[in-house]
XYZ file of C-alpha atoms in Angstrom:
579
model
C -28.775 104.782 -65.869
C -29.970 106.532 -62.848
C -30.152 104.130 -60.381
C -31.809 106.765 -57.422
C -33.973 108.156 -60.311
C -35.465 104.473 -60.810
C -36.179 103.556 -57.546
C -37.938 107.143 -56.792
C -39.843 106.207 -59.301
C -40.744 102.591 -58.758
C -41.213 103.941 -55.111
C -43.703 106.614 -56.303
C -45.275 104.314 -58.083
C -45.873 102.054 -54.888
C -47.410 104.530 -52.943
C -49.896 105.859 -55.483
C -51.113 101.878 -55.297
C -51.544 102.785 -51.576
C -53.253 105.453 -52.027
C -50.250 108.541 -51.781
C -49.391 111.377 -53.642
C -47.659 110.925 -56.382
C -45.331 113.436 -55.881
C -44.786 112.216 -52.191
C -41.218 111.832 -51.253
C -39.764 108.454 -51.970
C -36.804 109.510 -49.832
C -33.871 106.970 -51.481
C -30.251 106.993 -50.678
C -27.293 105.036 -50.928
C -26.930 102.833 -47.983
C -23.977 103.934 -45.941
C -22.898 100.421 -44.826
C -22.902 97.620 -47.378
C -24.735 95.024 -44.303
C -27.739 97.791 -45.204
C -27.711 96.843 -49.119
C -27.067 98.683 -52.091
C -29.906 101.794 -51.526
C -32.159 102.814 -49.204
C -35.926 103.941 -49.171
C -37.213 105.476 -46.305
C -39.921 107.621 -47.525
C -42.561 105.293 -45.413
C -41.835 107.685 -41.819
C -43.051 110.722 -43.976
C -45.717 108.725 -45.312
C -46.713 106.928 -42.327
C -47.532 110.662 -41.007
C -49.706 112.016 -43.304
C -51.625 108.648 -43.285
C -51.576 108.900 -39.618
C -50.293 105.266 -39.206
C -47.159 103.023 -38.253
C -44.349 103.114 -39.962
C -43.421 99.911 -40.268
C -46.688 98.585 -41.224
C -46.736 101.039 -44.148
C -43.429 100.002 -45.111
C -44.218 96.503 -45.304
C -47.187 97.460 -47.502
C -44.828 98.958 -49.530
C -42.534 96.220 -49.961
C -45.551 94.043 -51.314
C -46.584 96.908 -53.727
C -42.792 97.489 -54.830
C -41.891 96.172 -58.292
C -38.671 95.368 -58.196
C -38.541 91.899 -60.027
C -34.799 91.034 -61.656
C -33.563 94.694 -60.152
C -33.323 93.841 -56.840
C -32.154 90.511 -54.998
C -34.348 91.263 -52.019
C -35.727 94.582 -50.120
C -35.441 94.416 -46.017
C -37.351 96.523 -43.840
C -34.866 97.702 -40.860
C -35.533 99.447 -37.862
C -39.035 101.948 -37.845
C -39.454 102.016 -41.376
C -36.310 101.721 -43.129
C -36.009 100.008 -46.871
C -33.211 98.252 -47.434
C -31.994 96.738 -51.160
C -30.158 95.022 -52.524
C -29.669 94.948 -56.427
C -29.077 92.129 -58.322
C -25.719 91.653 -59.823
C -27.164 90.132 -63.613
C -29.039 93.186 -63.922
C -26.180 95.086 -62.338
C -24.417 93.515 -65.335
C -26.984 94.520 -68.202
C -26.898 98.149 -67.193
C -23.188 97.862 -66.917
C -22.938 96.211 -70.351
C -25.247 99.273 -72.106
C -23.026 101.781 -70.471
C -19.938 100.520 -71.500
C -20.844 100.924 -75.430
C -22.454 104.852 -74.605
C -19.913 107.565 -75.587
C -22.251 109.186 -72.068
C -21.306 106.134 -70.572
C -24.918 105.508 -69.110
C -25.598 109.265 -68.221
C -28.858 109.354 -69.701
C -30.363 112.581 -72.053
C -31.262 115.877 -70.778
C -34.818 115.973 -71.406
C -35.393 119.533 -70.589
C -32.107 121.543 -71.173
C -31.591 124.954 -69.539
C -29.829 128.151 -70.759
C -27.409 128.730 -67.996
C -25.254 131.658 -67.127
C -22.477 131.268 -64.944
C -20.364 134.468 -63.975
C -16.974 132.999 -62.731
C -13.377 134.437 -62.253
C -13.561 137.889 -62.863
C -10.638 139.343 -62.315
C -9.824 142.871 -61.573
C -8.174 144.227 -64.931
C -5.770 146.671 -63.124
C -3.562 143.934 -61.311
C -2.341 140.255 -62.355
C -4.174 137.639 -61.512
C -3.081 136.073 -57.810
C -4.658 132.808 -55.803
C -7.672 134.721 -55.057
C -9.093 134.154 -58.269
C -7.904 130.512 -58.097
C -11.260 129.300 -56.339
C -13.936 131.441 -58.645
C -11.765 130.324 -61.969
C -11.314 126.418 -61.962
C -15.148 125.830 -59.340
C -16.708 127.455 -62.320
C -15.272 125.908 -64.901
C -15.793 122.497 -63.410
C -19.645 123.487 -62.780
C -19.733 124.831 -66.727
C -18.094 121.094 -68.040
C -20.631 119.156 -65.962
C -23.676 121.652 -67.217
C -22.216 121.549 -70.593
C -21.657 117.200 -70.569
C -25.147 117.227 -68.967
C -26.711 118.900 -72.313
C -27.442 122.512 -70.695
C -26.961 125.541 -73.326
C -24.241 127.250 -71.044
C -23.191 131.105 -71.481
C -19.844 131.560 -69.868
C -19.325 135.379 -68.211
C -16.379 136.681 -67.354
C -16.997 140.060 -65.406
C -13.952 141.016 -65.724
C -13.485 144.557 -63.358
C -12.341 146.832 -65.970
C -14.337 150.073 -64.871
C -13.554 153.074 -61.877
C -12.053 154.698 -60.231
C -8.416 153.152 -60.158
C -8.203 153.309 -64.174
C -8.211 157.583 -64.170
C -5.118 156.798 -62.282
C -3.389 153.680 -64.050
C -4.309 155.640 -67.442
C -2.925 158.713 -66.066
C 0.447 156.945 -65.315
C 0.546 155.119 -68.132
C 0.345 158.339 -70.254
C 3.330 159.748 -68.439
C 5.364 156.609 -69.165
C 4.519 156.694 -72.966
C 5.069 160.868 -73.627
C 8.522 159.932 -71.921
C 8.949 158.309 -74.774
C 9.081 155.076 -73.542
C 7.223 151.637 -75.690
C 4.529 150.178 -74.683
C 6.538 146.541 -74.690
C 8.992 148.171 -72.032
C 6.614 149.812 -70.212
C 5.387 146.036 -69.667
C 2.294 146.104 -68.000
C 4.362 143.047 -68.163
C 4.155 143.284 -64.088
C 0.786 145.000 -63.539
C 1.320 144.824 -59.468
C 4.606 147.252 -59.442
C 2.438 149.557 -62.507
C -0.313 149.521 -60.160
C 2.071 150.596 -56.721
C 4.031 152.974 -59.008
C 0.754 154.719 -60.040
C -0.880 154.308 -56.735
C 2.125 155.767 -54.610
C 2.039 158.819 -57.290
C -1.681 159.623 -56.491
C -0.945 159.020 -52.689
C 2.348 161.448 -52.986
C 3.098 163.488 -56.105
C 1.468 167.029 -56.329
C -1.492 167.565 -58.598
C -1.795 163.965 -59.987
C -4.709 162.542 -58.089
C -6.623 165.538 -59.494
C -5.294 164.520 -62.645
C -6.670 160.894 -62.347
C -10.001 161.800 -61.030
C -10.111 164.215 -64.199
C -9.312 161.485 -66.063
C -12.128 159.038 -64.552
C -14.497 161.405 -65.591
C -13.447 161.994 -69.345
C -13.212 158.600 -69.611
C -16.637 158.097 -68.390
C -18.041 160.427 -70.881
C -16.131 158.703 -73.889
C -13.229 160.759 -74.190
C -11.138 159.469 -77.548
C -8.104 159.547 -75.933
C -8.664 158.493 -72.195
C -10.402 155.314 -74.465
C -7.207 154.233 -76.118
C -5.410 154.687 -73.086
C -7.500 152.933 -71.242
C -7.552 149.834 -74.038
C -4.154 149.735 -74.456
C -4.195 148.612 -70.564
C -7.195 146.543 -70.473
C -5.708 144.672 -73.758
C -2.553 143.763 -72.005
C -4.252 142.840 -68.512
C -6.752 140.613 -70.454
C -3.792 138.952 -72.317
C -2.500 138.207 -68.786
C -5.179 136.397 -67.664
C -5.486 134.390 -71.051
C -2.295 132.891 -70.265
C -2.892 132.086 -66.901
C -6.110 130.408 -68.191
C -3.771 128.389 -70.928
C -1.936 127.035 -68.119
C -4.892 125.854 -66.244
C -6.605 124.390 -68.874
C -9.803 126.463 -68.138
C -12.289 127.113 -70.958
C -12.901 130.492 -70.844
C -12.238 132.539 -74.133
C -11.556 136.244 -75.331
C -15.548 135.894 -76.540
C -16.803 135.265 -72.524
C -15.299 138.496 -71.511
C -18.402 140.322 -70.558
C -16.557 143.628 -68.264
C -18.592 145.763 -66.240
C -17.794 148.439 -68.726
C -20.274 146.377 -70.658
C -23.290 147.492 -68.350
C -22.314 151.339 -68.855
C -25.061 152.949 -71.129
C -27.607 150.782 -69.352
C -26.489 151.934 -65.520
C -28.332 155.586 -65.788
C -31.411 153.981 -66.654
C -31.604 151.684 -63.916
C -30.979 154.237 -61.458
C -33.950 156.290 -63.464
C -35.923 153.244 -63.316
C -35.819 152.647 -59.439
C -36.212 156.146 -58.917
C -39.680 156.149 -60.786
C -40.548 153.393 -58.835
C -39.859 155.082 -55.675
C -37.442 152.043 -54.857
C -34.373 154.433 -54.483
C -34.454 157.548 -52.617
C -31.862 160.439 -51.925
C -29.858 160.095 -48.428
C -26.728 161.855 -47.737
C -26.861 163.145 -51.564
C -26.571 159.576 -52.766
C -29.218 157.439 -53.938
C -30.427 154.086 -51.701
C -32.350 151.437 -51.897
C -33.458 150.544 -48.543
C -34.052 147.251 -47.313
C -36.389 146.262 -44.637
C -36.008 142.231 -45.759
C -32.507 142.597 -44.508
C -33.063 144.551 -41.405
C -30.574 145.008 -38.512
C -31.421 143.578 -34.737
C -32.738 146.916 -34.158
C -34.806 147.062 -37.282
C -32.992 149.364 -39.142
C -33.132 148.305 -43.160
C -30.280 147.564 -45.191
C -28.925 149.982 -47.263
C -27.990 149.693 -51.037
C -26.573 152.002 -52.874
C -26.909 152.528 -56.321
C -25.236 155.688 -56.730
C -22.736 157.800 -55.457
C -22.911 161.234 -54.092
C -21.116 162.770 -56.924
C -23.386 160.719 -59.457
C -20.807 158.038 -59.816
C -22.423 154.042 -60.129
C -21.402 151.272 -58.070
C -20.575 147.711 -58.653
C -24.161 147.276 -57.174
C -25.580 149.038 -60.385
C -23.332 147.190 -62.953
C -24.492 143.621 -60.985
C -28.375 144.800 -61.166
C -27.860 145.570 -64.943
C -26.049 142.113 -65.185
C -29.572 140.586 -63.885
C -31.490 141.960 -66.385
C -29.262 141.547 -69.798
C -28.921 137.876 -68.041
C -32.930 137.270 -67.240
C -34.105 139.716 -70.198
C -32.090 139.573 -73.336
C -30.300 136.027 -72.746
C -33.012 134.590 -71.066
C -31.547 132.814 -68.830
C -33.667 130.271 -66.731
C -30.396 129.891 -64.370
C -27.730 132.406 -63.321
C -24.677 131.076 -61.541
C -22.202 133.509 -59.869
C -19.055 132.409 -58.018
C -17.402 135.090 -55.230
C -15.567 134.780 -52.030
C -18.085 134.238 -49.101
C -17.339 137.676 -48.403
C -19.501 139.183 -50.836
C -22.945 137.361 -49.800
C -24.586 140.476 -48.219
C -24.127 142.098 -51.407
C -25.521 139.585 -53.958
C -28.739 138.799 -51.683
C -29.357 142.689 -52.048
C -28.877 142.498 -56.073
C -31.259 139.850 -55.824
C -34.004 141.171 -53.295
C -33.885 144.780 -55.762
C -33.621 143.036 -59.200
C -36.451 140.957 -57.933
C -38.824 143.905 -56.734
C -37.529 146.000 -59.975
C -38.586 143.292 -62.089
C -35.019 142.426 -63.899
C -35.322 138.881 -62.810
C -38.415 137.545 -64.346
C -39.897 135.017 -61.309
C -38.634 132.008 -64.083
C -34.808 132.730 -63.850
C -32.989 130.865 -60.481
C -30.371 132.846 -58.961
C -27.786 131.232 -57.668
C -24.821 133.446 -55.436
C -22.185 130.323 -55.232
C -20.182 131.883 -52.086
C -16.449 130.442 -51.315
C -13.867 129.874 -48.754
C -10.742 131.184 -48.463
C -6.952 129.235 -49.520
C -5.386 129.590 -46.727
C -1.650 129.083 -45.501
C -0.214 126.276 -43.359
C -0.057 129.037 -40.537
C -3.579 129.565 -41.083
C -4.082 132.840 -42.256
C -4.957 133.915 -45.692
C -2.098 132.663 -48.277
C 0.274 135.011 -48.990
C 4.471 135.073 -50.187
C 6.934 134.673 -47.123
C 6.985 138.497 -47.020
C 3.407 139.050 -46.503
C 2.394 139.672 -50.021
C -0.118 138.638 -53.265
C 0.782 135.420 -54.842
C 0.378 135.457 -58.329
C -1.436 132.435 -60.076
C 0.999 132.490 -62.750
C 4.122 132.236 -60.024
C 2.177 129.620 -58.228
C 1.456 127.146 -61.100
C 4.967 126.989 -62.363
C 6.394 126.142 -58.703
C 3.491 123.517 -59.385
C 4.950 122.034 -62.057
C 8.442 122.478 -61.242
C 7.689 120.480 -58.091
C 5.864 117.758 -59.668
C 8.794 117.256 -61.737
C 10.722 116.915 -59.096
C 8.325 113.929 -57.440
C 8.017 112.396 -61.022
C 11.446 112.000 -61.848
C 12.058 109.928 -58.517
C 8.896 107.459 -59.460
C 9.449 107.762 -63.167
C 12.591 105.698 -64.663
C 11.459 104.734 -67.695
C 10.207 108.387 -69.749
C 11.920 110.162 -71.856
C 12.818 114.374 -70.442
C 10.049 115.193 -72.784
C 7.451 113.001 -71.086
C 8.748 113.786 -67.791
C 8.122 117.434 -68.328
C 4.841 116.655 -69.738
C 3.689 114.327 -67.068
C 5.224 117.329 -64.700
C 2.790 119.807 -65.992
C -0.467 117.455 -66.097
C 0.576 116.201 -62.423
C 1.350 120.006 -61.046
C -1.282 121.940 -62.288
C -4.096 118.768 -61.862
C -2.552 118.989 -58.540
C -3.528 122.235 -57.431
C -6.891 122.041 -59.243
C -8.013 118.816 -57.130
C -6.820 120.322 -54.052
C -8.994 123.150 -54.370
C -12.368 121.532 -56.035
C -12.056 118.579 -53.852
C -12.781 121.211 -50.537
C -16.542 121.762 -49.728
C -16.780 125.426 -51.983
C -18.100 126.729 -48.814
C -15.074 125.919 -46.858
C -11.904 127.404 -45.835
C -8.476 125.041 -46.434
C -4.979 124.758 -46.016
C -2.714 124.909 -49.327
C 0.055 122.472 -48.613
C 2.362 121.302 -51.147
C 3.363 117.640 -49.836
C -0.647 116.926 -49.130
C -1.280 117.766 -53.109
C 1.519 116.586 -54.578
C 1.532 113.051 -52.675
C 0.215 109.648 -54.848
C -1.628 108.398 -51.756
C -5.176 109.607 -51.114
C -7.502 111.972 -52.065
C -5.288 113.643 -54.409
C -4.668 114.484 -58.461
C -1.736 112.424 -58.562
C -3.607 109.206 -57.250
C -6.066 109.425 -59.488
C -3.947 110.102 -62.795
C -1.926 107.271 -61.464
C -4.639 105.092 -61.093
C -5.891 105.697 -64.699
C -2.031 104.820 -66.138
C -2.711 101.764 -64.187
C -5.739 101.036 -65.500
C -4.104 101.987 -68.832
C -1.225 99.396 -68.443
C -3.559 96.522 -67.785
C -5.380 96.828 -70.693
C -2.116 97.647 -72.811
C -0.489 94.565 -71.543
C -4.281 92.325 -72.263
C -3.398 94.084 -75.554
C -7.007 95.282 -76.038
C -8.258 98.418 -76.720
C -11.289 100.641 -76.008
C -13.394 98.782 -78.508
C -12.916 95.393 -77.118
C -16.297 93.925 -76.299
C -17.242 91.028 -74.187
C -20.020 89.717 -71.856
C -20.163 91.144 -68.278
C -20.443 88.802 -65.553
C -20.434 89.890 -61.925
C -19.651 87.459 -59.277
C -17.616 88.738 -56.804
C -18.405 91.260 -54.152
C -15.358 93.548 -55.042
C -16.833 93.580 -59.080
C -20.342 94.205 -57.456
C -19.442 97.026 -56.213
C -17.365 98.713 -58.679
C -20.245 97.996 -61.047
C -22.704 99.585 -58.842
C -20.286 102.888 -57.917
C -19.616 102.547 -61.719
C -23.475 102.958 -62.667
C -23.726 106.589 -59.776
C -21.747 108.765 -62.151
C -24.926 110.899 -63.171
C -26.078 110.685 -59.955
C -23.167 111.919 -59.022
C -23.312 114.681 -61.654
C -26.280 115.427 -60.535
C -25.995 116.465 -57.134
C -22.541 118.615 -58.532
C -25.040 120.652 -60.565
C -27.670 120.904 -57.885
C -25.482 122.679 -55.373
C -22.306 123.495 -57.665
C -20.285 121.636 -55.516
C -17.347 120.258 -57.429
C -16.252 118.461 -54.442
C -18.644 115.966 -54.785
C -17.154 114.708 -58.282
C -14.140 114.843 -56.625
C -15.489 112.257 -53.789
C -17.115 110.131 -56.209
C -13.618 109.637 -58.687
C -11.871 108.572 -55.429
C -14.027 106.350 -54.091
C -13.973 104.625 -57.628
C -10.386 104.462 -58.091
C -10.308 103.240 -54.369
C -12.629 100.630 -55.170
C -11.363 99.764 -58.642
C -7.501 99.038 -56.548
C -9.591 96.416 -53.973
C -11.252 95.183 -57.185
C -7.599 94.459 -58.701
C -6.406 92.904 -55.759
C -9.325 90.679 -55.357
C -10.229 89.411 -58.449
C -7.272 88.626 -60.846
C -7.479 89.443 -64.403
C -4.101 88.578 -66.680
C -2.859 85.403 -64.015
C -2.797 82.222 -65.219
C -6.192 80.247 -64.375
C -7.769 82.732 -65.250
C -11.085 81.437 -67.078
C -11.233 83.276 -70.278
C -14.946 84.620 -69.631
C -13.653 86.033 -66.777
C -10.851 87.356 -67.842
C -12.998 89.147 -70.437
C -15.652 90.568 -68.228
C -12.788 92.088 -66.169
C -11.184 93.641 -69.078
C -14.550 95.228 -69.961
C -14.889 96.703 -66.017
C -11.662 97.948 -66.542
C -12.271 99.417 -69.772
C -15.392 101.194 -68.210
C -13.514 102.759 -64.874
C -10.774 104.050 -67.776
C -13.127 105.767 -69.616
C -15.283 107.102 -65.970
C -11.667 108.429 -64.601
C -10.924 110.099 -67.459
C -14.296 111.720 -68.674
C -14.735 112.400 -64.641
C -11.232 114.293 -64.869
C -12.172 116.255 -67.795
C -15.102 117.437 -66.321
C -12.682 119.020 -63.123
C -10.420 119.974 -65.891
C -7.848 117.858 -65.008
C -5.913 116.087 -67.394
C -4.804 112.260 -67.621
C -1.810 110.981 -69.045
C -0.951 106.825 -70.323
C 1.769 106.307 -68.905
C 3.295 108.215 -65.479
């Protein structure tokens, strides 16, 4: 049940009587104060224009033409046009009731599914993974679960950097380390950041080894047996790196998404061939550019993009415009979805301008560059160790847990050390996950461990507390999921849980729209928050209790169990039945 959806489309449906569009804009949202009703429509302003008349005449027309009988209570014009209403709790109820037996739990069908590619996390294969990748990694995978719940045919893509320049040298050290007759175990790649400064201080210092590496970058370009195994001997260990660190933060992305910009090789000489031919690339400075006038300077001076390199060497910008067309082309995508810091948006609005002109997108496949802020330390610069350097994801989730454990053994009296440390893990690493998706993506924010870790607002632990207490009401009614009984709503507080119950999918909605996790986020807070004022209100296992009522509470409860929990799972955030 899409509330919104219905009321568009009873609105719709109200102005075609009058003599509208029926496309014109309806214009419903959820009243902000509850003294304004449930929802408002207050498409009659727009309206009133185009019919070149008041307002709030043409809103009381619409009122009469509205058919609304047994949804709503009563509509309410407001102000110059406004629509106020106000839904009636029976059929509040019904909807409520159908939801509650839905394994969807009232998100209706996808009627028109989508193949959707989303490129997300994409770490660089030549160093561990650190909280830079945090944001692309777990706002991807929360946009994939929702696509995927929704009933969209999702492709996951992880462009994992595997390619250039820096692997001549990293394969070039690595070979050293091996004819020294040391194993590949010891030689770890176990920390990839001190491989990567060892080999990166040798090309910066040691005599004849930067030639070596560049030599190397080329043979390995050109298929080279050995410069191959070398280089997949690293790229097998980095990618088992970032599988674990994917493990711990219960993100879906598998060996089979890998799809590294090595991929794109044998195609990148043909796009450069292709752009040439169509006169879209030219030679400056030895290297070839496409030039943008649609991106022009203040002085008029078009955007340069290169596609390759003076010495005949491709860019990231070729690999990305090869991306659009295996993506467009060959999976046929009618969405892509790519997730970067904010500081890459120049970039990926020139892949799209040239793939557009070059004909890689086809006109039916949306591209969508997802753009995010930057974690950022209580001082308020970029996050970083106490000595100024990368923080590794791995490092970073296990202080997670190890701190949650800490917090849950003060709250927790009655779990065993087991429980404790797996409450710890689904509390720490939920923790940093919420703090993150539940930030506008756009946004900077400030990583603080007391703000994530605390049980009172907008936080993981709240809400994984508020499902155990959900949990423990319905253990100690000694019902189950499959406990059925009428809904009745009578009370303001079970009004509107019920009604914040029945906006998940609209909810979801809007989170697929823009990719905005944060708005899932909202929505599972408000509902817990309004599930606690629900419990307080209206008593469910005290004596005097009447049995009916008793019942229909038991079923809301059942309902916001299921919500929290399926919500969760769609952030990636596990729940737990007792805390």
């Amino acid at each position: 049940m899409n509330i919104k959806h219905l009321l568009t489309e009873k609105t719709q449906a109200a102005f075609v009587a009058l003599g509208l569009p029926a496309d014109t804009n309806a214009a419903v949202t959820i009243s902000t104060k509850p003294e304004f009703g449930d929802y408002q429509i207050n498409g009659a302003m727009a309206a009133a224009k185009l019919l070149k008349t008041n307002p709030r005449q043409l809103a009381e027309q619409l009122v009469q033409q509205l058919d609304l009988a047994g949804i709503a209570d009563k509509t309410e014009i407001a102000g110059p046009g406004f629509i106020n209403v106000t839904l009636n709790k029976a059929w509040l109820a019904a909807q409520l009731q159908i939801a509650s037996t839905d394994e969807r739990l009232g998100v209706s069908a996808n009627s028109a599914p989508q193949t959707v590619v989303v490129d997300y996390s994409a770490p660089n294969l030549a160093k561990e993974m650190h909280v830079g990748h945090l944001r692309s990694t777990i706002i991807g995978d929360a946009v994939v679960r929702t696509l995927e719940f929704w009933g969209d045919k999702v492709i996951r893509q992880n462009h994992m950097g595997d390619w250039g320049t820096q692997f001549g040298m990293l394969i070039a050290h690595l070979e050293d380390k091996l004819a020294a007759g040391i194993d590949l175990e010891q030689v770890a790649l176990a920390d990839l950041e001190d491989f990567y400064r060892e080999a990166k201080k040798r090309f910066d210092d040691e005599a004849g080894f930067a030639d070596k590496s560049r030599d190397y970058v080329v043979k390995l370009q050109s298929g080279d047996a050995h410069c191959q195994k070398l280089w997949q001997l690293f790229i097998d260990t980095s990618v088992k790196h970032s599988e674990e660190v994917y493990e711990k933060l219960n993100v879906t992305l598998s060996h089979a998404d890998i799809k590294p910009e090595s991929a794109y090789n044998s195609m990148l000489q043909g796009i450069v061939d292709d752009l040439k031919s169509k006169s879209m690339a030219v030679e400056d400075q030895g290297a070839l550019v496409v030039f943008l006038q649609e991106l022009a300077d203040k002085e008029g001076k078009p955007s340069p993009f290169i596609v390759q390199k003076t010495g005949g060497g491709f860019l990231y910008s070729t690999t990305d415009l090869a991306a659009c067309q295996y993506r467009s082309h060959t999976l046929n995508a009618d969405r892509v979805i790519i997730f970067t810091d904010a500081r890459q948006a120049l970039h990926f609005k020139q892949v799209e301008l040239v793939a557009r002109k070059a004909g890689y997108l086809r006109d039916a496949t949306v591209y969508d560059h997802c753009p995010f802020g930057t974690m950022m330390g209580e001082d308020g610069k970029p996050f970083k160790t106490r000595t100024g350097g990368t923080v590794k994801l791995a490092e970073l989730l296990e202080e997670a847990v190890v701190r949650a454990k800490a917090v849950v053994q003060e709250k927790a009296s009655d779990l065993t050390a087991d429980e404790i440390a797996e409450v710890a893990r689904k509390v720490g690493i939920g923790a940093v996950k919420f703090a993150d998706l539940s930030k506008n993506r756009t946004s900077d924010y400030i990583f603080s461990w007391d703000a994530m870790l605390s049980f009172e607002g907008a936080t993981a632990p709240y809400l994984q507390y508020a499902y155990t207490r959900v949990r423990s009401i319905l253990r100690r009614a000694d019902i189950t999921d499959s406990f059925s009984a009428a809904l009745v709503i009578e009370q303001e507080q079970e009004k509107q849980l019920a009604v914040k119950l029945l906006r998940f999918e609209e909810a979801l909605q809007q989170v697929m729209k823009d990719a905005q996790p944060n708005l899932l986020c909202n929505y599972l807070y408000e509902l817990a928050s309004l599930y606690m004022a629900f419990y307080e209100a209206c008593p469910i296992l005290k004596d005097g209790v009447e049995p009916a009522q008793r019942d229909s509470r038991l079923m809301l409860s059942i309902v916001t169990a299921k919500l929290l929990q399926q919500g969760l799972d769609l952030l990636g955030i596990e729940v737990m039945e007792r805390m």
